[in-house]
Tab-separated table of C-alpha atoms in Angstrom:
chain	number	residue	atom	x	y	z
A	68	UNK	CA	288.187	134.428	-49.408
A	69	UNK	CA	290.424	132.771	-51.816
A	70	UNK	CA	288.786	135.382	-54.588
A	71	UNK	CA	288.655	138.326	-52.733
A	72	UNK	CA	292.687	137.771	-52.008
A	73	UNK	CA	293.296	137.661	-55.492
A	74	UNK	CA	291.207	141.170	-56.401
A	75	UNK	CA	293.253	142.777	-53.433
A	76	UNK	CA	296.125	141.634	-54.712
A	77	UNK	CA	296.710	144.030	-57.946
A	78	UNK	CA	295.513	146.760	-55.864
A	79	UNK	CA	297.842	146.448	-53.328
A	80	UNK	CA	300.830	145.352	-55.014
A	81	UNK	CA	300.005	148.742	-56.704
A	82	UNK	CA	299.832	150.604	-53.938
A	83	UNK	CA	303.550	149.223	-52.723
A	84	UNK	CA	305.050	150.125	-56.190
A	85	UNK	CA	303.425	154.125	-55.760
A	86	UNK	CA	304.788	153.734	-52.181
A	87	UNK	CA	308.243	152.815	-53.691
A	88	UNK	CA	308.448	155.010	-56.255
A	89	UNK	CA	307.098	158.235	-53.865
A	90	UNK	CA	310.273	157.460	-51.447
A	91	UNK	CA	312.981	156.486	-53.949
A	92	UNK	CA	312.563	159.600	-55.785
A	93	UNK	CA	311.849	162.066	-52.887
A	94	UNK	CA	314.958	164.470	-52.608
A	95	UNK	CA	316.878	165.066	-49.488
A	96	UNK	CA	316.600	168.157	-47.746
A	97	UNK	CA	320.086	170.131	-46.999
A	98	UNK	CA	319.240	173.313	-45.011
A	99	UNK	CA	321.810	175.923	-45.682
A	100	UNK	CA	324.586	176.397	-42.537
A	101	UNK	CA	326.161	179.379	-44.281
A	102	UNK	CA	324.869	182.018	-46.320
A	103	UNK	CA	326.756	184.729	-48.827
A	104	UNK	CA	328.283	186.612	-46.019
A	105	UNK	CA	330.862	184.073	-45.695
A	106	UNK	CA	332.303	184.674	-48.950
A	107	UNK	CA	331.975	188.504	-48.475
A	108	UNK	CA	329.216	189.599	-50.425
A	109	UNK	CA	326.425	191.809	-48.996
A	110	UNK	CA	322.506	190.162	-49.988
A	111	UNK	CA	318.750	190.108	-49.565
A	112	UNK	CA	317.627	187.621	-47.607
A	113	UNK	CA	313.984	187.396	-49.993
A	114	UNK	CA	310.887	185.421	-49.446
A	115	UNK	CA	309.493	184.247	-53.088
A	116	UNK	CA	305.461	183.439	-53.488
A	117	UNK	CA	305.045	179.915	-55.951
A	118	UNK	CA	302.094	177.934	-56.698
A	119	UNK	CA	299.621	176.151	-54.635
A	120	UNK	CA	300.252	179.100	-51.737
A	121	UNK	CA	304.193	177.416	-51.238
A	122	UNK	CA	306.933	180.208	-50.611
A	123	UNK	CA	310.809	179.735	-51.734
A	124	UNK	CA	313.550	181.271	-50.123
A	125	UNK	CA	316.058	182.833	-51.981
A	126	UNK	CA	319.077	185.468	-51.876
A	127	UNK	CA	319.315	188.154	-53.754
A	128	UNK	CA	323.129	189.382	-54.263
A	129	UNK	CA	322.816	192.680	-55.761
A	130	UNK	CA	325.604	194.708	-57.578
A	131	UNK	CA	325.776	198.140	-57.924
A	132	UNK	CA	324.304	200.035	-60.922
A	133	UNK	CA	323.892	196.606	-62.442
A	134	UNK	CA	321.211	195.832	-64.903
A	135	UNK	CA	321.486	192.239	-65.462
A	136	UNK	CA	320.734	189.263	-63.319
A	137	UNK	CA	321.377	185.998	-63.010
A	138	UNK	CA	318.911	183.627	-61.821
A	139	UNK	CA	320.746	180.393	-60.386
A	140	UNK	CA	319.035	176.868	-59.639
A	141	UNK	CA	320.147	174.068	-57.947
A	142	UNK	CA	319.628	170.251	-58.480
A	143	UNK	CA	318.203	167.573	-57.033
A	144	UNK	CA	319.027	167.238	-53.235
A	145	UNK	CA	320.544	170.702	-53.152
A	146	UNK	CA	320.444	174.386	-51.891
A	147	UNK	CA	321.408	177.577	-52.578
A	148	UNK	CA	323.283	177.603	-49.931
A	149	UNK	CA	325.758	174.669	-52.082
A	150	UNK	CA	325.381	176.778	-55.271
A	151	UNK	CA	327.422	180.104	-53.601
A	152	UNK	CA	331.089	179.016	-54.394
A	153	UNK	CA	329.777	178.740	-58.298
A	154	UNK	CA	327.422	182.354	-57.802
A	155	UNK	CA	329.851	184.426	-56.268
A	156	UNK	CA	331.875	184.805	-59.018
A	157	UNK	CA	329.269	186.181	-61.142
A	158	UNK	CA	328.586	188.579	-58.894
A	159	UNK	CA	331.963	189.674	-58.020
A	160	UNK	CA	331.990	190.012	-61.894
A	161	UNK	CA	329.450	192.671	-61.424
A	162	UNK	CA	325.694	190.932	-62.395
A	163	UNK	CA	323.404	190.477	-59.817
A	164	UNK	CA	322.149	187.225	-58.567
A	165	UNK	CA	319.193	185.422	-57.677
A	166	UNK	CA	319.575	181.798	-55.777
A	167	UNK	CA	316.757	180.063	-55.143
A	168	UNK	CA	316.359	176.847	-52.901
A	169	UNK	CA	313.172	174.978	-55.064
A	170	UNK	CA	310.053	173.247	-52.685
A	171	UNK	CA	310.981	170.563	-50.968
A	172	UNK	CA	315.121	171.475	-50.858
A	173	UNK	CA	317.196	174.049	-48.678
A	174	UNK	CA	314.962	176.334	-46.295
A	175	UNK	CA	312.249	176.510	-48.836
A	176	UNK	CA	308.177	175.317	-48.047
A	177	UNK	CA	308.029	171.411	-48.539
A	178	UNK	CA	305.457	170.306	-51.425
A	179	UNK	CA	303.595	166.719	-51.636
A	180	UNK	CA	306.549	165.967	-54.334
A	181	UNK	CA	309.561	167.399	-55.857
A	182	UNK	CA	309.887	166.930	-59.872
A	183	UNK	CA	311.799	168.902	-62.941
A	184	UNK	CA	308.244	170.521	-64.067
A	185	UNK	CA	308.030	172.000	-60.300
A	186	UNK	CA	311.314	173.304	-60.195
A	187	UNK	CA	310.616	175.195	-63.092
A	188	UNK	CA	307.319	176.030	-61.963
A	189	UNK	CA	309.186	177.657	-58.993
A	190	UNK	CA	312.281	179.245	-61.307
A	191	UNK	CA	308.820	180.754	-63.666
A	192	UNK	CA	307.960	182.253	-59.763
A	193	UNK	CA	311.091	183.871	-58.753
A	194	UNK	CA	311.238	185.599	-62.146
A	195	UNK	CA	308.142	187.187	-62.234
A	196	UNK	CA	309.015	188.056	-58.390
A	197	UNK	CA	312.453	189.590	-59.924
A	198	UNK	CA	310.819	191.762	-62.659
A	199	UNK	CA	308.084	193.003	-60.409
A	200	UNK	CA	310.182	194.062	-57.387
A	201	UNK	CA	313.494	195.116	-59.161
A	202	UNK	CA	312.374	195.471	-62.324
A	203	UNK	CA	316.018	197.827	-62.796
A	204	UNK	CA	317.659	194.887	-62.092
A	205	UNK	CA	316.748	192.660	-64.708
A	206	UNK	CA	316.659	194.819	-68.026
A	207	UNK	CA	319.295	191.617	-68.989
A	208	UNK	CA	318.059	188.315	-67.384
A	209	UNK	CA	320.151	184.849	-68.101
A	210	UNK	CA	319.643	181.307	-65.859
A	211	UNK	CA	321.978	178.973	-64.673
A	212	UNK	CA	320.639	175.598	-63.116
A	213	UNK	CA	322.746	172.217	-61.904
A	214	UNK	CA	321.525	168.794	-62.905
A	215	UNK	CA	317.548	168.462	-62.904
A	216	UNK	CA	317.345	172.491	-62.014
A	217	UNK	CA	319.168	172.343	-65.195
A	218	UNK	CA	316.406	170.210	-67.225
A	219	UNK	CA	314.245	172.656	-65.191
A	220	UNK	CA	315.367	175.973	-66.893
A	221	UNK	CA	315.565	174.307	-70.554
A	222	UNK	CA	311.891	173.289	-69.954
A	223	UNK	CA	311.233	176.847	-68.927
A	224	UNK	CA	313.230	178.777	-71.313
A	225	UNK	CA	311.647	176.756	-74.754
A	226	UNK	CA	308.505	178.431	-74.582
A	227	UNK	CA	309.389	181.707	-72.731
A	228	UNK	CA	311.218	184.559	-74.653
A	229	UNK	CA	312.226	186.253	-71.450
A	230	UNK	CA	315.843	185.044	-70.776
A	231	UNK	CA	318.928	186.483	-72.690
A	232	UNK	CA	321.164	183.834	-72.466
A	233	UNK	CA	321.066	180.496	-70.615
A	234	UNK	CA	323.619	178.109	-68.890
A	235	UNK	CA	322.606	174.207	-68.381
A	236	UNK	CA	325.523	172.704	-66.320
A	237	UNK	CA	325.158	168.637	-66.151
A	238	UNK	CA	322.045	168.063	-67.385
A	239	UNK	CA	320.493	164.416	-68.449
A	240	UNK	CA	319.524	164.621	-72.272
A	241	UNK	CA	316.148	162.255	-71.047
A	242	UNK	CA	314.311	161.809	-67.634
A	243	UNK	CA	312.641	158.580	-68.586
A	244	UNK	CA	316.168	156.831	-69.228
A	245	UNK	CA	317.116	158.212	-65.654
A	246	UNK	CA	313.917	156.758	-64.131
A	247	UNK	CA	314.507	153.274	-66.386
A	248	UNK	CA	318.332	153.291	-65.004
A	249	UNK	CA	317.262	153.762	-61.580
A	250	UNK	CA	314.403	151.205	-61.929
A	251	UNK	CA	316.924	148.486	-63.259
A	252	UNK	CA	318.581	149.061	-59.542
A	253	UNK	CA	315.382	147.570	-57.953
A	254	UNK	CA	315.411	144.758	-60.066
A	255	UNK	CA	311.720	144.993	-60.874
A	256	UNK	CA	310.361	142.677	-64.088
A	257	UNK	CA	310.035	144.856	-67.190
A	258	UNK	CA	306.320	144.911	-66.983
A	259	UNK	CA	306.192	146.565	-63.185
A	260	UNK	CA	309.353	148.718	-64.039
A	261	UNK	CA	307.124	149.836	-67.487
A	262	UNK	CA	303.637	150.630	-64.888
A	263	UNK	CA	306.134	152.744	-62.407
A	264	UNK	CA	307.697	154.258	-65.223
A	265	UNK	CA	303.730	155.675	-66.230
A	266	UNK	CA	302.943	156.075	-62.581
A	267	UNK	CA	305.479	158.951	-62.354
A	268	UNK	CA	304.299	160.255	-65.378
A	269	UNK	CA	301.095	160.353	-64.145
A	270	UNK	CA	301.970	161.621	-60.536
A	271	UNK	CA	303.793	164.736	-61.905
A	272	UNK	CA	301.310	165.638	-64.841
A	273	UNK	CA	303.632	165.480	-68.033
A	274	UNK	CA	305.143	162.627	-70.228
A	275	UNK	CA	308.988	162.098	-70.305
A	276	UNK	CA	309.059	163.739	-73.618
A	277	UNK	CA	307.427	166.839	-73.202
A	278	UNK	CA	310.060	167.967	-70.618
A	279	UNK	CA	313.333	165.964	-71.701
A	280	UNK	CA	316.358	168.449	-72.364
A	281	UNK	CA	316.691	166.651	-75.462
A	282	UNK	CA	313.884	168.148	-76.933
A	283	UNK	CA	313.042	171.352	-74.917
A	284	UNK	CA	316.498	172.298	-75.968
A	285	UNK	CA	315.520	172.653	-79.735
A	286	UNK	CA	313.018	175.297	-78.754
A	287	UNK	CA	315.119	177.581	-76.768
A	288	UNK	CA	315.457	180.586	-78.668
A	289	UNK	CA	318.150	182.375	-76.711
A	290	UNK	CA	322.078	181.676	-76.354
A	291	UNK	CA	322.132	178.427	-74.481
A	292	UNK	CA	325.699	176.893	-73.547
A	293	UNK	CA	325.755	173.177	-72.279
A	294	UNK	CA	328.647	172.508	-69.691
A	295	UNK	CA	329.351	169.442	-68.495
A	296	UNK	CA	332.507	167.317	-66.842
A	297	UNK	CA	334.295	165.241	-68.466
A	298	UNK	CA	334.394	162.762	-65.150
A	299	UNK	CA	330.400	162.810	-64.482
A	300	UNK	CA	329.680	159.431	-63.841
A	301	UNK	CA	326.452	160.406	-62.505
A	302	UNK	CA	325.114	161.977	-66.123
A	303	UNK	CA	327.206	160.887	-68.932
A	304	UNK	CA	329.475	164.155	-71.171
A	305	UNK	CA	327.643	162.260	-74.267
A	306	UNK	CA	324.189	163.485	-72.443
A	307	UNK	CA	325.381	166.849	-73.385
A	308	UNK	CA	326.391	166.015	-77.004
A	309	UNK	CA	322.759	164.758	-77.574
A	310	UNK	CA	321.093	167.716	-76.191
A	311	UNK	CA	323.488	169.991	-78.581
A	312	UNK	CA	322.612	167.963	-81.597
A	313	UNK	CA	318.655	168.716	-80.934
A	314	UNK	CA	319.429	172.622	-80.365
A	315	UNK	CA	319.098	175.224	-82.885
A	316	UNK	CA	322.492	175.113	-85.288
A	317	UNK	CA	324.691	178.380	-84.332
A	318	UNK	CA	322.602	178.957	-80.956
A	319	UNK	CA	324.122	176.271	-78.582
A	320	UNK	CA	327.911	175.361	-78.050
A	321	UNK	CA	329.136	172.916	-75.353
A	322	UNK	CA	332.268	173.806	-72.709
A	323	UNK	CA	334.187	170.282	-71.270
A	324	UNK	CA	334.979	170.978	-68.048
A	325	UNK	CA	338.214	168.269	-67.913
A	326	UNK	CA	338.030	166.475	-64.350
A	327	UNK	CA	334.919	167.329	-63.437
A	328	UNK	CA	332.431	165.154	-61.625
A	329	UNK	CA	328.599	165.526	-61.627
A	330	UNK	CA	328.738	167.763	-58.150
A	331	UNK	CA	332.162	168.969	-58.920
A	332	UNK	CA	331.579	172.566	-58.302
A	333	UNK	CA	334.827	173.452	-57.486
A	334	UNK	CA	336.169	172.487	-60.684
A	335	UNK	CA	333.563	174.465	-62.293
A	336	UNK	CA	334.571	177.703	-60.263
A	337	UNK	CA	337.841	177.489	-61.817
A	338	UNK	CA	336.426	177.459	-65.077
A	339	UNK	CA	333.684	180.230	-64.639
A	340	UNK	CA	335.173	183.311	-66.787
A	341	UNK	CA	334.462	181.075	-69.606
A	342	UNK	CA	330.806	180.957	-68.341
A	343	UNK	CA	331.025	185.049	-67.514
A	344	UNK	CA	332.285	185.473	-71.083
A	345	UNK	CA	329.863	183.484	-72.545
A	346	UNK	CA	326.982	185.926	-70.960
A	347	UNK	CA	329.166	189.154	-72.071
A	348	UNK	CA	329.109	188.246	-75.192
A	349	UNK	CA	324.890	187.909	-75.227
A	350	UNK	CA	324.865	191.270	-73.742
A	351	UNK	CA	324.095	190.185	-70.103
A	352	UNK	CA	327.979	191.696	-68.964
A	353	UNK	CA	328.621	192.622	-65.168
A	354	UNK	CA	329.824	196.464	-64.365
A	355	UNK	CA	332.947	194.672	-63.472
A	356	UNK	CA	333.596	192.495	-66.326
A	357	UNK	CA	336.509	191.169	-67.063
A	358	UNK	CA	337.718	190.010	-64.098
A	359	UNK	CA	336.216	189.188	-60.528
A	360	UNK	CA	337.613	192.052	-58.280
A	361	UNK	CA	334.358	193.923	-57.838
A	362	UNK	CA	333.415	196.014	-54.842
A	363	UNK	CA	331.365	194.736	-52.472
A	364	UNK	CA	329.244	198.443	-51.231
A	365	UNK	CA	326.102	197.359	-52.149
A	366	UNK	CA	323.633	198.282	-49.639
A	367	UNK	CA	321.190	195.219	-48.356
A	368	UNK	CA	317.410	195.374	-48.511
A	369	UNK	CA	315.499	192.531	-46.891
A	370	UNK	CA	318.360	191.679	-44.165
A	371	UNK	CA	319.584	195.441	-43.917
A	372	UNK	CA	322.562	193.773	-41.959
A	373	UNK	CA	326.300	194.988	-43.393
A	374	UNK	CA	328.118	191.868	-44.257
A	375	UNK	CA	332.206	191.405	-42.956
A	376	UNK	CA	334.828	190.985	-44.491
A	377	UNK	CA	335.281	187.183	-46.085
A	378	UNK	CA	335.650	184.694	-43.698
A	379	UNK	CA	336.011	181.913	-46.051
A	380	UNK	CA	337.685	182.018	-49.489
């Protein structure tokens, strides 16, 4: 008895750590309560096919007789739904644009796991949706993503030529120090916190390196501008001096954001001609650039429902 207690023993003390680790890093699910309506603007309401047969939901906020789009991805625990006060400007700017809620988050399918390589697996899906239904829409294509969909669209963007320019707002220069910092929390000796650190590895099929900003960023070969605020205590500002010391020399530059926090989206807003300008000048420009005054006649496709006037500002 005595023996067979101590060969059960590794196996389940195993077994509790990949139980641990599954629930400390599954993502919270925020379903969205509004939708881009309530800041005025007339959209698609899209459904989006990704892989293993999961569907995203998404909203498509088209301008008219625009030929760029921007593709916008949360983070971690997000929606689309919390990315529309930081979206509608672009669009009012006159680009259209794609949010997407990734598996697992907003009103999206669920998935066994959420993880950076899967959020760009599902910002690689709503692409190729983009350029096969409104191909006219997306003769200029740039991303924005938040946080880990951040990581997410430098991981897709350094081997894909397709994007014109690219945004990365708050994103962690290394995933493995982000697992290590949240493994010190649990207080685990190094030895166990070194096995969970491989287990996750293992569970979402890449190493650390392979799909740290740090490095995917030196293989982007588009425009890529790093913001980041200067209060993130979540994600230090020095992640983002890091990742702009690994990208290409006169292809990166990195915007302070003074005041912001890691979710501080509202700060961002306030800063987001910087972020329009920065696509104008890589040729993805909205009809209605400069400025954010653009009309909102655009007719609606998927939804076909006429949106009022702004009921929040």
């Amino acid at each position: 008895m005595i023996l067979l207690t101590l060969l059960l023993l590794p196996a389940t003390l195993l077994g509790l750590l990949a139980l641990a680790v599954q629930l400390g890093f599954r993502a919270p699910r925020r379903r969205a309560h509004h939708d881009p309506g309530a800041f005025g603007l007339d959209f698609e309401t899209c459904t989006i096919p990704t892989r293993r047969g999961r569907r995203l939901f998404a909203w498509l906020l088209p301008a008219p007789d625009a030929e760029a789009t921007l593709v916008v991805l949360h983070g971690w625990g997000s929606s689309a739904a919390l990315m529309l006060p930081l979206a509608a400007p672009f669009r009012r700017a006159g680009l259209n644009v794609l949010l997407l809620d990734a598996r697992g988050h907003g009103n999206s399918d669920g998935d066994t796991f959420s993880s950076l390589p899967r959020f760009a697996e599902d910002l690689g899906a709503a692409v190729d949706w983009l350029r096969r239904s409104h191909p006219a829409r997306c003769r200029r294509l740039a991303l924005l993503g938040h946080s880990v969909g951040a990581g997410a669209t430098l991981y897709y963007a350094a081997d894909n030529p397709l994007p014109d320019a690219v945004i990365s707002i708050a994103a962690f220069a290394d995933p493995a120090e982000v697992t290590e910092g949240y493994l010190r929390t649990l207080r685990l000796p190094r030895w166990l916190a070194r096995l969970a650190t491989r287990h996750v590895e293992w569970r979402i099929g890449h190493r650390f390196a392979e799909i740290a900003p740090l490095h995917t960023a030196a293989r982007i070969g588009c425009p890529l501008l790093l913001v980041h605020g200067t209060a993130d205590t979540s994600v230090s500002p020095r992640d983002a001096r890091r990742i702009l010391e690994r990208a290409p020399t006169g292809r990166a530059r990195l915007y302070e954001v003074p005041g912001a926090g890691h979710d501080s989206v509202e700060h961002i807003e306030r800063h987001v001609g910087a972020l329009i300008d920065f696509l104008a000048a890589h040729g993805v420009g909205g009809t209605s650039h400069p400025g954010a005054g653009a009309s909102e006649d655009a007719s609606m496709r998927c939804t076909a429902t006429r949106r009022p006037p702004p009921v929040v500002s």
